[in-house]
Short mmCIF file of C-alpha atoms in Angstrom, two decimals:
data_model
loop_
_atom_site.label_atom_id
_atom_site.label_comp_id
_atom_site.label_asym_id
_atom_site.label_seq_id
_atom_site.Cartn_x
_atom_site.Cartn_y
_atom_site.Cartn_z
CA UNK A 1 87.85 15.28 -59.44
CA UNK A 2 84.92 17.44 -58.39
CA UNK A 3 82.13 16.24 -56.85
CA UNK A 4 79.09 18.46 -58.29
CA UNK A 5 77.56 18.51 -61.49
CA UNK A 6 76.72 21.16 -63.83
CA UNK A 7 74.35 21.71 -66.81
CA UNK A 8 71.67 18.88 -67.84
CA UNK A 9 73.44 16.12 -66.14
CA UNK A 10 72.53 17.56 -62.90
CA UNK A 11 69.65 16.37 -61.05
CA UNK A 12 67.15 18.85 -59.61
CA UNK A 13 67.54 19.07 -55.87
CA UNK A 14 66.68 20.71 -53.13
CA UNK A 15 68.24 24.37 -54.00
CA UNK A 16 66.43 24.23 -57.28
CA UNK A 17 65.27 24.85 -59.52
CA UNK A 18 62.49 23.05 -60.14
CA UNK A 19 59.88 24.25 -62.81
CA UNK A 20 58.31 21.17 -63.86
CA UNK A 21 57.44 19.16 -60.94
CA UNK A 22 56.44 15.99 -63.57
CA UNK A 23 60.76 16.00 -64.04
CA UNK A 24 60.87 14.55 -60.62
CA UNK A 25 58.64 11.83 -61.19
CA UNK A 26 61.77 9.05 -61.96
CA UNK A 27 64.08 10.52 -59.42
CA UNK A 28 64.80 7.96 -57.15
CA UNK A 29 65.63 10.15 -54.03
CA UNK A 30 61.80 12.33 -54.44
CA UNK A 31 58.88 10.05 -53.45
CA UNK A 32 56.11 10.97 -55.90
CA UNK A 33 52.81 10.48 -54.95
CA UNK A 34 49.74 10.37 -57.05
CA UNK A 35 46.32 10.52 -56.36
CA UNK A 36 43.47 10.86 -58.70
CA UNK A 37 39.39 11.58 -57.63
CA UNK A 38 35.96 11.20 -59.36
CA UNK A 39 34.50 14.66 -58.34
CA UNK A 40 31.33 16.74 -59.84
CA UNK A 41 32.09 18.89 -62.65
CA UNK A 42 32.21 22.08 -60.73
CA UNK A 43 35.21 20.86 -58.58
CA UNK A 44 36.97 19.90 -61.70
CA UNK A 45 36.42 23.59 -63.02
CA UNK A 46 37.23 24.93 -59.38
CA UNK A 47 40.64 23.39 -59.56
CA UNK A 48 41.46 23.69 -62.70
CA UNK A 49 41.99 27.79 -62.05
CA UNK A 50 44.43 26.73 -59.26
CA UNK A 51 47.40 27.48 -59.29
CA UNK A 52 50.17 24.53 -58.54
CA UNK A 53 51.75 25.09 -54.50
CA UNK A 54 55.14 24.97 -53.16
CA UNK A 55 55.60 24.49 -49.45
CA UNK A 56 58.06 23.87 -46.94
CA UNK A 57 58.18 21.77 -43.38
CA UNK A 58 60.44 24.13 -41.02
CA UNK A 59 60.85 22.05 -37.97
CA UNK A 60 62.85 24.37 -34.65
CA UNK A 61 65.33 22.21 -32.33
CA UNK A 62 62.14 21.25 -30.03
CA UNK A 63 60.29 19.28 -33.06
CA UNK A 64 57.94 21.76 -33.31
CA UNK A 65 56.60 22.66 -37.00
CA UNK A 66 56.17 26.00 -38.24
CA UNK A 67 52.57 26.58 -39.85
CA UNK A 68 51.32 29.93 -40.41
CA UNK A 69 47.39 31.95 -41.21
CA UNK A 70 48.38 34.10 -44.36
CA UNK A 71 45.27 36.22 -43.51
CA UNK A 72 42.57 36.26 -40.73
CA UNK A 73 40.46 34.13 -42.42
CA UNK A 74 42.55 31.51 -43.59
CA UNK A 75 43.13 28.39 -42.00
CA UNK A 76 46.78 27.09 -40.38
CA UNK A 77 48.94 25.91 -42.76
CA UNK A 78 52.94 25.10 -43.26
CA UNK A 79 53.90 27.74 -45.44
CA UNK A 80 53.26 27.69 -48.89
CA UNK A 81 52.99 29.15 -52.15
CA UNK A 82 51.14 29.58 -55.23
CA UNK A 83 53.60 28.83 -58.51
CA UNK A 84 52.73 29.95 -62.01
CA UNK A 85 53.51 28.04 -65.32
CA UNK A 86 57.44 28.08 -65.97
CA UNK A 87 58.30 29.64 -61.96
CA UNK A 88 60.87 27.87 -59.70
CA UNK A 89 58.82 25.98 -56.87
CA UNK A 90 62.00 26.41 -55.15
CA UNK A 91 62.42 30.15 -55.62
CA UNK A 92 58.64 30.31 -55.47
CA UNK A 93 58.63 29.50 -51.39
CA UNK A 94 61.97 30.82 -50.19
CA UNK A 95 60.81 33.99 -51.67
CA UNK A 96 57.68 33.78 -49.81
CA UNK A 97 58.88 32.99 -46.34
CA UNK A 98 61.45 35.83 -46.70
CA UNK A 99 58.53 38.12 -47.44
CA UNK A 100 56.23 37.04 -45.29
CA UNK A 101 57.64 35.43 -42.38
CA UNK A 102 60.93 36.62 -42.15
CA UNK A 103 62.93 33.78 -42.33
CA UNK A 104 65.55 33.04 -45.39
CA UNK A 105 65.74 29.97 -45.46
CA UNK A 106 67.83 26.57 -47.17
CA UNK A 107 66.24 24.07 -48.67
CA UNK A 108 67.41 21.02 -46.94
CA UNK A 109 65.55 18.22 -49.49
CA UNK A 110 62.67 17.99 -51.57
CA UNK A 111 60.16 15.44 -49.03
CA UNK A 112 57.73 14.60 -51.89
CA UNK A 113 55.47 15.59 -54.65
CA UNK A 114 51.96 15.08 -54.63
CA UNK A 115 50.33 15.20 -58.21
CA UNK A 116 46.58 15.07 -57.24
CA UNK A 117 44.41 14.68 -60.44
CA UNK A 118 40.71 15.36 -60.48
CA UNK A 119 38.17 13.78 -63.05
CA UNK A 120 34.17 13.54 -63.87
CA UNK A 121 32.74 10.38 -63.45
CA UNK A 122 32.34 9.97 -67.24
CA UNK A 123 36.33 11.58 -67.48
CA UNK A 124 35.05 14.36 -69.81
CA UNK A 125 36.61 16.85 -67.60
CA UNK A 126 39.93 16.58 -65.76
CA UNK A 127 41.90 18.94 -63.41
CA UNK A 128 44.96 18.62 -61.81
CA UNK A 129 47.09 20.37 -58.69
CA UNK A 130 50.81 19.73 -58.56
CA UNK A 131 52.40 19.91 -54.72
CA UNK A 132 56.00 20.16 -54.24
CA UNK A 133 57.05 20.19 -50.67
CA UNK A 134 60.37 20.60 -49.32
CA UNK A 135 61.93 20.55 -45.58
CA UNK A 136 63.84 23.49 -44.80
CA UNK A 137 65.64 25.75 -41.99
CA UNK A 138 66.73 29.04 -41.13
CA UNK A 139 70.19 30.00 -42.80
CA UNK A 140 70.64 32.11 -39.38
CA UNK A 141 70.32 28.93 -37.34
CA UNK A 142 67.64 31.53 -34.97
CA UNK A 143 63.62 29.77 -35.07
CA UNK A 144 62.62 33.18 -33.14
CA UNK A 145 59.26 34.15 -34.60
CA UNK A 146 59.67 37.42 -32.85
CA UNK A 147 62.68 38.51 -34.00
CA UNK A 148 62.15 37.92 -37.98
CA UNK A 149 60.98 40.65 -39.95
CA UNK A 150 59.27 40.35 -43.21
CA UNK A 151 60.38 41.42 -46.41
CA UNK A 152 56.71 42.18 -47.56
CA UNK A 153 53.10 41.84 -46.36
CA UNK A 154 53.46 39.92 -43.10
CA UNK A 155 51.11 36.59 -42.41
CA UNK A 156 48.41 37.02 -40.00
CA UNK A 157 49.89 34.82 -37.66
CA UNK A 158 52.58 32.05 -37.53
CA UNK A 159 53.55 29.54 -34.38
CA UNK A 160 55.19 26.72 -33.85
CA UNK A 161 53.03 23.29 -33.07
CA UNK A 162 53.90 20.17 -32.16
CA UNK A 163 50.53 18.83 -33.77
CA UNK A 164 47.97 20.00 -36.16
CA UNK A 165 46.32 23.25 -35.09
CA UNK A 166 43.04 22.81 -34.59
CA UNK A 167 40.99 23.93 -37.75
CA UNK A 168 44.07 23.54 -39.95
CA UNK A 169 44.21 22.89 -43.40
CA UNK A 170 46.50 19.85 -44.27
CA UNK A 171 48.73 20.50 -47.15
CA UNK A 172 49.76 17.44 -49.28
CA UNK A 173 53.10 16.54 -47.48
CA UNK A 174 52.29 18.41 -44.28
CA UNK A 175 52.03 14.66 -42.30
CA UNK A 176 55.73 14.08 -43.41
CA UNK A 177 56.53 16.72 -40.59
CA UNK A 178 54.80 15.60 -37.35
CA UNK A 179 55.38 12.79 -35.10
#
């Protein structure tokens, strides 16, 4: 008998795809975290254009964790990327560390979603920022920063730390991912 599944029966893993991140909230093998704030109205209206983020932990042989500076004013981050309404989260970052680091990479497991909800202190206004963050690796088996080429627009910069880079900013999921 064959072990996979096919069409609805099939749960959504790690290869995708994932459009809804809300469909993993009862999966028993995807810790879902939740997380709601009383913030002033403007933050609520701030987020609310935001777009939902996939990222990914890439750890190389020595621990280390890949986090990258999309521009030169941007902050250290793991990779991530912005998903629109109805897009893959899992299609959304492969895609975007192809184009702009180099690597293609497998998705090795989803590590967590982080629905982080925003609301006025009276709750007239609400916001909310979905996170879906995944651990993956190289298909080539090769963590050479130097030797990938991007697809696209390269990042700034990218390294590999064995800690948070100073002045980083800390994705939802990134802590998952250091020691």
């Amino acid at each position: 008998m064959p072990s996979h599944h096919t069409g609805d029966e099939s749960p959504p893993t790690a290869a995708g795809p994932v459009i809804d991140y809300e469909s993993l909230r009862n999966h028993d093998d995807v810790p879902f975290h939740e997380r709601t704030n009383v913030v002033d109205e403007e933050l609520v209206e701030q987020v609310t254009a935001l777009a939902d983020l996939a990222g990914a932990g890439i750890t190389n042989p020595d621990g280390d964790l890949l986090f990258r500076r999309l521009t030169d004013t941007c902050a250290w981050k793991i990779p991530v990327a912005t998903v629109a309404p109805e897009e893959d989260f899992a299609a959304a970052i492969t895609t975007h560390i192809r184009e702009t680091i180099g690597f293609t990479v497998t998705l090795d497991a989803i590590e967590g979603v982080w629905d982080i909800r925003l609301r006025t202190e009276d709750g007239t206004k609400t916001a909310s920022r979905g996170f879906v963050i995944f651990s993956a690796s190289p298909v080539s088996g090769s963590y050479d920063l130097e030797a990938a080429t991007p697809e696209g627009d390269p990042v700034e910069d990218a390294g590999w730390f064995d800690d948070l880079p100073a002045e980083a900013d800390e994705i939802p999921g990134t802590e998952r991912f250091l020691d």
